Tab-separated table of C-alpha atoms in Angstrom:
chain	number	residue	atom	x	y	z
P	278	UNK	CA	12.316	-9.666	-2.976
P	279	UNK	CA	10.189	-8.760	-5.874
P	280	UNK	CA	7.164	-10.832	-6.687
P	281	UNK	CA	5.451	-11.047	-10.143
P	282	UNK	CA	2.688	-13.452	-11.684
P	283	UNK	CA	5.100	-15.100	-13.789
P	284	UNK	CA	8.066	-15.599	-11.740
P	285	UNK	CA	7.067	-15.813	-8.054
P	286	UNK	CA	9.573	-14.578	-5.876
P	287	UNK	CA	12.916	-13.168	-6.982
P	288	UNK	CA	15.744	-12.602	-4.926
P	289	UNK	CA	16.614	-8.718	-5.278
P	290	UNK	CA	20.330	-9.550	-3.493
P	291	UNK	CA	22.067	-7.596	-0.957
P	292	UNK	CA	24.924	-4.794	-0.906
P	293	UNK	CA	27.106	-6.089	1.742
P	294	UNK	CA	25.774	-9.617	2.157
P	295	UNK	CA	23.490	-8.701	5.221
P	296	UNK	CA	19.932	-7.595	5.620
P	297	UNK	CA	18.237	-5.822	2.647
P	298	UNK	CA	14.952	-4.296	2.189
P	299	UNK	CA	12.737	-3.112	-0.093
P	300	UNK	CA	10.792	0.399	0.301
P	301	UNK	CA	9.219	1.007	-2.985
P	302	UNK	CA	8.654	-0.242	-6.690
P	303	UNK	CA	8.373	1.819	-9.725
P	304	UNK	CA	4.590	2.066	-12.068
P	305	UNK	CA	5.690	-0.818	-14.187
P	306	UNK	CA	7.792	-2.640	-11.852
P	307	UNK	CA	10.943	-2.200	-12.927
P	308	UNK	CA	12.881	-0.763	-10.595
P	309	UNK	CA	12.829	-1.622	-7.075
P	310	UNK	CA	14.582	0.961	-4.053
P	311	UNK	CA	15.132	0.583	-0.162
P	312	UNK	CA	17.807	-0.047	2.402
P	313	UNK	CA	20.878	-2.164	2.677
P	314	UNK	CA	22.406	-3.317	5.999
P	315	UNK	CA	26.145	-2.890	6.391
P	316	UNK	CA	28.459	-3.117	9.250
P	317	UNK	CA	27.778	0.160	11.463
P	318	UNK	CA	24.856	1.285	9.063
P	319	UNK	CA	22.788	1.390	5.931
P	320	UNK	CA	22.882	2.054	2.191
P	321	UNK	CA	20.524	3.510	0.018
P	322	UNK	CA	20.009	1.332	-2.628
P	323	UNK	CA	18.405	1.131	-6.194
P	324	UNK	CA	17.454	-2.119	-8.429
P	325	UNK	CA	16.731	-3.200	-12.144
P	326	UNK	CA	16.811	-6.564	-13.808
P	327	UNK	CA	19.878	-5.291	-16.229
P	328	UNK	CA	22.111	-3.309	-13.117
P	329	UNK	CA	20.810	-5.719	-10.204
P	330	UNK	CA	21.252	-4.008	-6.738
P	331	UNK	CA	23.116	-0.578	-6.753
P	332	UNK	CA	24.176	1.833	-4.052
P	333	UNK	CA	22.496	5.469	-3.886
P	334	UNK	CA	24.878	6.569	-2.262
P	335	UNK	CA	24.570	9.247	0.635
P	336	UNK	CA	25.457	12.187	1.809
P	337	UNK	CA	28.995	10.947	2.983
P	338	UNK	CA	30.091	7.232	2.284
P	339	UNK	CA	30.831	6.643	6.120
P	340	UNK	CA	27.340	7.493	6.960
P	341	UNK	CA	23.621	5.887	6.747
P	342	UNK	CA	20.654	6.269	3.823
P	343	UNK	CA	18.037	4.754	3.188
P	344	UNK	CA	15.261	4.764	0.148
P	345	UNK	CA	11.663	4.714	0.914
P	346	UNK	CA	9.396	6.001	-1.927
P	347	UNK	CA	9.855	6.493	-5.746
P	348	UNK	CA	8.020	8.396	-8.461
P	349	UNK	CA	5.982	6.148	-10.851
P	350	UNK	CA	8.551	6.750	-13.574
P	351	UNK	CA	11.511	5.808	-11.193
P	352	UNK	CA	13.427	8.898	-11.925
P	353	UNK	CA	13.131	10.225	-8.563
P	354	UNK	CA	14.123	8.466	-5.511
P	355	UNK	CA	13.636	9.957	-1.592
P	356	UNK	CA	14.374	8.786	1.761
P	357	UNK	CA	16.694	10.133	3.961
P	358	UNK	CA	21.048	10.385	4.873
P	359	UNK	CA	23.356	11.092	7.596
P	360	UNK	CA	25.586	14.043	6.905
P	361	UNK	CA	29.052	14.116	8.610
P	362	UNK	CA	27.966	16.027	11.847
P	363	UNK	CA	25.370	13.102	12.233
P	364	UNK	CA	22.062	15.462	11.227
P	365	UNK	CA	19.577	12.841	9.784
P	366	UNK	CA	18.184	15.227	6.345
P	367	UNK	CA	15.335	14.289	3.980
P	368	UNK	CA	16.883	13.753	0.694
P	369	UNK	CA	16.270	13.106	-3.136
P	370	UNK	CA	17.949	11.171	-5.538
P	371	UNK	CA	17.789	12.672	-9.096
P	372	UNK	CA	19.744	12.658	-12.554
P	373	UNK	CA	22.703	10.946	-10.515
P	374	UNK	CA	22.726	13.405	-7.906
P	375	UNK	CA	21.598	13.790	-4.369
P	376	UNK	CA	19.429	16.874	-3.249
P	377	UNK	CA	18.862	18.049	0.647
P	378	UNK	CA	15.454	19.134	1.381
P	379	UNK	CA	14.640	21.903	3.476
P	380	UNK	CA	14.136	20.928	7.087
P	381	UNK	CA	11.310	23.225	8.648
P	382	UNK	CA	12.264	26.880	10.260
P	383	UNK	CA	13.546	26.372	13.876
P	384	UNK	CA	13.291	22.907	13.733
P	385	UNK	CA	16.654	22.397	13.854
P	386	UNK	CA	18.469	19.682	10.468
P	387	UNK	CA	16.513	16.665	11.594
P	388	UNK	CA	13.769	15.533	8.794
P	389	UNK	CA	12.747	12.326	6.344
P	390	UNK	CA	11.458	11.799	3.274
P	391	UNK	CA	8.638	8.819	3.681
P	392	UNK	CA	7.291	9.190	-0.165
P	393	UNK	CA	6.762	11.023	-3.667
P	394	UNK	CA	3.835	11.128	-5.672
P	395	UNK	CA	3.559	8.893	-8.718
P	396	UNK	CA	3.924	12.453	-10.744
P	397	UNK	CA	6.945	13.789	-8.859
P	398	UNK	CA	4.869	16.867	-7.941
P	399	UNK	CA	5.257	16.131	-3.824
P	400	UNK	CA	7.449	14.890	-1.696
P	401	UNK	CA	5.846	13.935	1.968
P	402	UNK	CA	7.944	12.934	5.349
P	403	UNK	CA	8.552	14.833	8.507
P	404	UNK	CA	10.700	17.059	10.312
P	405	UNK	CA	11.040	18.558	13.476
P	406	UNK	CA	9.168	21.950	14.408
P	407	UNK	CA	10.720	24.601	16.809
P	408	UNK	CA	10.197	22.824	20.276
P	409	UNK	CA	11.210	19.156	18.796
P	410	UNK	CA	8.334	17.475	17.835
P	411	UNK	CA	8.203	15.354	14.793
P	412	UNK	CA	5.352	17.647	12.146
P	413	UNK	CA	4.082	16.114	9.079
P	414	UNK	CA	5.245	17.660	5.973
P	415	UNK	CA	5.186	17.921	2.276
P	416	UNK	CA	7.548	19.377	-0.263
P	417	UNK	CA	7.163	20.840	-3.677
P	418	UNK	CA	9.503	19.546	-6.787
P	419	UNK	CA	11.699	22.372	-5.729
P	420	UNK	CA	12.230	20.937	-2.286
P	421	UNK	CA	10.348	23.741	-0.460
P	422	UNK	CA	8.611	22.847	2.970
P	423	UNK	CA	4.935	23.282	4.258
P	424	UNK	CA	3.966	22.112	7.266
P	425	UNK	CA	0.581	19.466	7.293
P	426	UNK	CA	0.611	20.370	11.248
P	427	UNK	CA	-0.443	18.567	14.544
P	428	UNK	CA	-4.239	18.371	15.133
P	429	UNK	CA	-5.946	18.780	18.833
P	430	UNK	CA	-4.708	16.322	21.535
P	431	UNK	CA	-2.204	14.695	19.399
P	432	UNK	CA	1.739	15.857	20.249
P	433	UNK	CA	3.652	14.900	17.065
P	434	UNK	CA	2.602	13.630	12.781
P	435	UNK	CA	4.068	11.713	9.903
P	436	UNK	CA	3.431	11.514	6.267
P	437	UNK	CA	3.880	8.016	4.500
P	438	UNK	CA	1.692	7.999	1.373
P	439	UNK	CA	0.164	10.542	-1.105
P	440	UNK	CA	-2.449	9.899	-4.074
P	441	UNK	CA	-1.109	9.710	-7.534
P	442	UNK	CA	-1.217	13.853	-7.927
P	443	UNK	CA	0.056	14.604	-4.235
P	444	UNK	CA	-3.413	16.446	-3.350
P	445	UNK	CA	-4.289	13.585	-0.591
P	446	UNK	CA	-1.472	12.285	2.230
P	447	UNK	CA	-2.015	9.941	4.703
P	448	UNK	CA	0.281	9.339	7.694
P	449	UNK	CA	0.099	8.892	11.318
P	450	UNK	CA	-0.747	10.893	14.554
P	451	UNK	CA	0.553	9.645	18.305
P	452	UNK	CA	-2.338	11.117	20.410
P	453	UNK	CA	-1.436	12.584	23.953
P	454	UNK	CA	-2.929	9.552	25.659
P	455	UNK	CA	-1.061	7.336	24.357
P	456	UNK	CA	-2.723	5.864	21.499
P	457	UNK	CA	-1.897	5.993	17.369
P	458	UNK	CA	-4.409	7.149	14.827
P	459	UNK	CA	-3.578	8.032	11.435
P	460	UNK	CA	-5.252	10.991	9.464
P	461	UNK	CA	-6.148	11.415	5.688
P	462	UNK	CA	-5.363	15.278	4.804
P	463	UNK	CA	-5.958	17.340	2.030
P	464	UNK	CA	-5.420	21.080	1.823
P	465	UNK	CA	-9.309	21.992	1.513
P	466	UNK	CA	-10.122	19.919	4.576
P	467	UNK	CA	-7.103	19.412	6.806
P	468	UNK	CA	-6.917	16.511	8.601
P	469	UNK	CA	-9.401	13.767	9.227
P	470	UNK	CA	-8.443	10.857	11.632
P	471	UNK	CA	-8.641	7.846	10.720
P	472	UNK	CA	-11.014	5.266	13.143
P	473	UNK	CA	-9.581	1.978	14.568
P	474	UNK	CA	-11.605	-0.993	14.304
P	475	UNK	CA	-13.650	-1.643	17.737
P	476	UNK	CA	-11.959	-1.349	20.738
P	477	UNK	CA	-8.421	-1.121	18.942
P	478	UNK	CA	-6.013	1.897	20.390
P	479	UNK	CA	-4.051	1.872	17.382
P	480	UNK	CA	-3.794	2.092	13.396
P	481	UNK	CA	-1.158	2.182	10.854
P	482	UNK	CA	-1.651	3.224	7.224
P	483	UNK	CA	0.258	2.137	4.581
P	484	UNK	CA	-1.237	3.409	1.424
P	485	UNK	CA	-3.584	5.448	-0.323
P	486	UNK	CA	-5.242	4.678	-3.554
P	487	UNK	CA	-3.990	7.171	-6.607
P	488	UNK	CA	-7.906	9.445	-6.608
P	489	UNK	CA	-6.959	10.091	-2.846
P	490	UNK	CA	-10.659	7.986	-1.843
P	491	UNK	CA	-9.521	4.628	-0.288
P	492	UNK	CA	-6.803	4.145	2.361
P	493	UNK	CA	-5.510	0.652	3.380
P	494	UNK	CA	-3.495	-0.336	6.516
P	495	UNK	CA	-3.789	-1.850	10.195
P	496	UNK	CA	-5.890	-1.892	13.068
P	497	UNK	CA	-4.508	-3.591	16.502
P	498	UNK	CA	-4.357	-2.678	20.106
P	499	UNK	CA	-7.815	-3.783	21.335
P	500	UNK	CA	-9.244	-6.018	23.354
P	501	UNK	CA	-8.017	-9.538	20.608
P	502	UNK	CA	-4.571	-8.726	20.731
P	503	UNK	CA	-3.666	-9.359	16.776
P	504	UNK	CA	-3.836	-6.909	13.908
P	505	UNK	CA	-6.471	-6.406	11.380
P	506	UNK	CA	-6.230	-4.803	7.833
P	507	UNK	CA	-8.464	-2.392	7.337
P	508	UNK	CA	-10.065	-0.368	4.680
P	509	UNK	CA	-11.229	3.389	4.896
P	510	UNK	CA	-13.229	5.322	2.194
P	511	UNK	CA	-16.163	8.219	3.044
P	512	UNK	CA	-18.691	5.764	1.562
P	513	UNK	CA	-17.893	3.169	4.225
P	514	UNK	CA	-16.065	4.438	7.465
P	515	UNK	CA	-13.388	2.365	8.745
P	516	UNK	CA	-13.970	-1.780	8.003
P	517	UNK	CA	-12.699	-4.772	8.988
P	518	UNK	CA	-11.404	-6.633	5.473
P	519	UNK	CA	-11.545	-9.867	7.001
P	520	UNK	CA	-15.256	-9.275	7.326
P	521	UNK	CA	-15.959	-6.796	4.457
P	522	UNK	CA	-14.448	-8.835	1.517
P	523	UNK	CA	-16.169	-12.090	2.102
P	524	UNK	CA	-19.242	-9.324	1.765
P	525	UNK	CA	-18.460	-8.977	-1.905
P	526	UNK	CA	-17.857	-13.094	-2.341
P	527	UNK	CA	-14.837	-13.139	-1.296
P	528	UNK	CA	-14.199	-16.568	0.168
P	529	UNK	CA	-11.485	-15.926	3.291
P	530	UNK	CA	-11.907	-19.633	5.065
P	531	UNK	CA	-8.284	-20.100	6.999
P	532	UNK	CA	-7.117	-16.677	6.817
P	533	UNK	CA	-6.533	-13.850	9.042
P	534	UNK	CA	-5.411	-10.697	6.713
P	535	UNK	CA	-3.420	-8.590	8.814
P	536	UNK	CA	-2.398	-5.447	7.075
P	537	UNK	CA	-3.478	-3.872	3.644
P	538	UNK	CA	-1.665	-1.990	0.855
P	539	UNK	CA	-3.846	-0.772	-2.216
P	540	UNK	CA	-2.589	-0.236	-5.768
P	541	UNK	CA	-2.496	3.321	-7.846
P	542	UNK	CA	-5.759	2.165	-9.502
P	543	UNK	CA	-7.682	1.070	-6.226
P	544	UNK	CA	-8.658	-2.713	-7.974
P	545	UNK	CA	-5.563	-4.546	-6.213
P	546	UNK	CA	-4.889	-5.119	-2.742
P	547	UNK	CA	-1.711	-7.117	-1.027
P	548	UNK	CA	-0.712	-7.265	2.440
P	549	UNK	CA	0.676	-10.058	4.817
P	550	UNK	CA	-1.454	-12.223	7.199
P	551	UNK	CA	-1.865	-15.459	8.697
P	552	UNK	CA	-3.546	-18.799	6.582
P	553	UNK	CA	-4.193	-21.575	8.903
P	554	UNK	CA	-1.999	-20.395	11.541
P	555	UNK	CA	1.074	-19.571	8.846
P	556	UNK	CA	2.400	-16.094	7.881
P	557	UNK	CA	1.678	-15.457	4.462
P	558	UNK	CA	1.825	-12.971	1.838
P	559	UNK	CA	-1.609	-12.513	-0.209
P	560	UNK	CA	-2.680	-10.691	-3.420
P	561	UNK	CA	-6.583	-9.895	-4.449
P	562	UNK	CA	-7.605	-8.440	-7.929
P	563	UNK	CA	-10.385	-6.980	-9.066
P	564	UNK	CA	-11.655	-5.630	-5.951
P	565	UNK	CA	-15.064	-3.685	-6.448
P	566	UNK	CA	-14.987	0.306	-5.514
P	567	UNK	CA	-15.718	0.451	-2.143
P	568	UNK	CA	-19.387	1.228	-1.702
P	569	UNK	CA	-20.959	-0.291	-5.041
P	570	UNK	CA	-23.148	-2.860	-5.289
P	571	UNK	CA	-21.355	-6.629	-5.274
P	572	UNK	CA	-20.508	-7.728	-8.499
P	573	UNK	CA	-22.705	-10.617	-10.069
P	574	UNK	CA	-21.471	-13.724	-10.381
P	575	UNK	CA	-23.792	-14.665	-13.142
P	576	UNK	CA	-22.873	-11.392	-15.121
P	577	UNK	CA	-19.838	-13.004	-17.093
P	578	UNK	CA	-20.524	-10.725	-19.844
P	579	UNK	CA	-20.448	-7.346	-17.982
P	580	UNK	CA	-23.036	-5.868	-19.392
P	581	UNK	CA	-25.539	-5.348	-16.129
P	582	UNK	CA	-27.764	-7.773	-17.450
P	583	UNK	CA	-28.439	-11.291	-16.451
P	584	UNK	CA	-29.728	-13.519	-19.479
P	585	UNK	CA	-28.745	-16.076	-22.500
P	586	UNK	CA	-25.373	-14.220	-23.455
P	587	UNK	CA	-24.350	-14.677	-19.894
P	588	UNK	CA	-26.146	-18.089	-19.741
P	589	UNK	CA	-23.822	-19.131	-23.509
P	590	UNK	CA	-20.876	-17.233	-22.581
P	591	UNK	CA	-20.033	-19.505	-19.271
P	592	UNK	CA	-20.929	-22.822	-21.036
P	593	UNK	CA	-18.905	-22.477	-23.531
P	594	UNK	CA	-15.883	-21.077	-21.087
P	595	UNK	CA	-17.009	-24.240	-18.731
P	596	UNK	CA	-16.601	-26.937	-21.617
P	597	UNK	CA	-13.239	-25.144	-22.597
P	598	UNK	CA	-11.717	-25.752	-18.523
P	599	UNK	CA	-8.865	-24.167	-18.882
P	600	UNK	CA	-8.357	-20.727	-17.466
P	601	UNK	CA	-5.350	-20.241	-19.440
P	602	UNK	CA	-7.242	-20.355	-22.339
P	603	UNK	CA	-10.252	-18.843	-21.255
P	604	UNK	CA	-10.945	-17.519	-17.493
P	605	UNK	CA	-14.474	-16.566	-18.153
P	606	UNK	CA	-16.180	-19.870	-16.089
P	607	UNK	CA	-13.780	-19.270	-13.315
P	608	UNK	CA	-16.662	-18.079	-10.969
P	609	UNK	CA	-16.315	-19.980	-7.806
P	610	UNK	CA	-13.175	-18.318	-6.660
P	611	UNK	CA	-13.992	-15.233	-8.306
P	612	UNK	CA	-12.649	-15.022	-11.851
P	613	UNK	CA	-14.371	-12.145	-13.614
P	614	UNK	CA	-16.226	-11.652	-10.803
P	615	UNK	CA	-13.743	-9.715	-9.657
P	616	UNK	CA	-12.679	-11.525	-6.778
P	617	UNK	CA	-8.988	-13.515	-6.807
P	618	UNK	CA	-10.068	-16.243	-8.857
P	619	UNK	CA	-8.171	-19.834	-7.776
P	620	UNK	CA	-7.491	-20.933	-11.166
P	621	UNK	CA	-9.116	-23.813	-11.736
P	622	UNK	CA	-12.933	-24.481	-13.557
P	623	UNK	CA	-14.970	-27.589	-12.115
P	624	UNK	CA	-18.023	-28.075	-10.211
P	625	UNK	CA	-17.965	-25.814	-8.110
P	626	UNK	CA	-18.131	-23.100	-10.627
P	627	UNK	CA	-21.130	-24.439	-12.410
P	628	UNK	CA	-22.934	-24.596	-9.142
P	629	UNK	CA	-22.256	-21.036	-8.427
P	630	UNK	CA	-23.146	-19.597	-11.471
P	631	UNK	CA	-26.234	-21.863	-11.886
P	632	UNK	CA	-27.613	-20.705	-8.219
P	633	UNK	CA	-26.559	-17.009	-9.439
P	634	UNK	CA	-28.185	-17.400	-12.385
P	635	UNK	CA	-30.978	-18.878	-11.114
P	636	UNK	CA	-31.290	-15.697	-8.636
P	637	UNK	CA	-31.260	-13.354	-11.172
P	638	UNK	CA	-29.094	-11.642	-9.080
């Protein structure tokens, strides 16, 4: 599915009438890509609101591919395809046709394309090295390989998500113990590894905010035996979100947020989770850069200073009550605080702002 503001969930349909999924979303939403079920396989597949759901294609029709990333224009497309002597090859999708990327040297055909960079610049996936094991790796517009490599005590790497210029990936690590840890890389530092919360053996990452600074994704294997999104920047280490955002006034009661994906811009996160015991989808705008000061309720007018214009500003929003119209008094739940307001203006809004207010924050 694809999910906007304005129409809630839309069904994206299905090639074959069987399992579809969705791997990535253009910059402005238009175009959707991912995978297709079919008898024996999958199919590549590539969506707009004027063509619906559309094959790829592969490298032979009898074969698998599947779609996983997509530049922010949507002119380039990458995952990966089965060729007819069953070699699973890192591919692009381009002008209409499909291009192999290089696999590394001695590694034998075997490699994947996980995801592009919003500027089509790099390409990042894996492929296997000269004794087998699965190697991080990034490729230039030309389709040329590099290898990210395999850092101390871990036996194999992956690459799943790149900042918006391709200078930062993020992927995962499988240690030689046994455990998962994901690394943030960048070709003046190599790569760091990412924490897991606590006692957890294990995290997944799932995205990387365009600058390269924030990376979202999971923490689970520990000693509570669920999953836990987390949220990694240099300014804050690894944190728990499901402690950290109720830091900034977010207000969390009944939910559990399990995994994290953050937007180009770094002011959106959405990821799935449980609210009161139910598996749920969520969205939060407006989130704060990690490592600044909380936002101010009481600073509707967003100007650093607390006074009258902030003080006339919400009254007048308040006796309005209606966010449609004007979203300024919507406080409680966040509004312009920054925080997933809950769309609605009462009480509770005046009492926050008030006791804000009052603070002087």
């Amino acid at each position: 599915f694809r999910w906007t503001a304005g129409g809630g969930l839309q069904n994206l349909g299905s090639l074959f009438g069987r399992d579809t999924y969705a791997g990535a979303i253009s910059g402005d939403g238009s175009i959707v890509v991912g995978v297709s079920s079919r008898p024996g396989g999958t199919q590549a597949y590539r969506w707009t609101a004027a063509s619906g759901i559309v094959s790829l294609g592969g490298l032979t029709p009898a074969r698998y591919s599947a779609a996983y990333g997509i530049s922010a224009d949507g002119s380039h497309v990458v995952g990966l395809a089965e060729n007819a002597n069953g070699d699973v090859r890192a591919v692009r999708w381009h002008s209409g046709s499909i291009q192999i990327l290089d696999a590394l040297t001695g590694g034998g055909t075997y490699a994947a394309a996980y995801n592009i960079s919003a500027d089509a610049s790099t390409i990042i996936g894996s492929s296997n090295d000269a004794i087998g094991n699965d190697v991080a790796v990034s490729w230039n517009s030309s389709g040329s390989v590099t290898s990210l490599g395999i850092p101390p005590g871990f036996d194999s790497t992956r690459a799943y998500a790149t900042s918006a210029n391709g200078s930062v990936i993020v992927g995962g690590s499988s240690s030689l113990n046994g455990s998962v840890r994901h690394f943030r890389w960048t070709a003046a530092e190599g790569m760091h590894i990412i924490d897991a919360l606590g006692t957890d053996r294990f995290t997944d990452v799932y995205s990387v905010s365009g600058d390269g600074n924030i990376v979202t994704g999971a923490s689970s294997g520990g000693l509570t035996g669920r999953s836990r999104a987390f949220l990694w920047s240099a300014a804050l280490g690894t944190v728990d979100l499901n402690t950290y955002l109720p830091t900034l006034g977010l207000n969390l009661t009944g939910w559990t947020l399990q995994d994290a994906y953050i937007s180009t811009d770094g002011t959106a996160m959405a990821g799935s989770g449980l609210f009161n015991g139910e598996r749920r989808a969520w969205l939060i705008n407006g989130i704060p850069t990690p490592g600044a000061s909380p936002v101010c309720l009481a600073d509707v007018v967003r100007d650093n200073v607390v006074d009258g214009n902030d003080f006339i500003t919400f009254i007048n929003s308040f006796g309005v009550g209606n966010v449609a119209v004007d979203a300024v008094a919507d406080v409680a739940g966040g509004g312009t605080s920054g925080l997933a307001p809950d769309g609605i203006i009462d009480g509770s809004d005046f009492i926050a702002f008030i006791n804000a207010f009052s603070a002087g924050c």
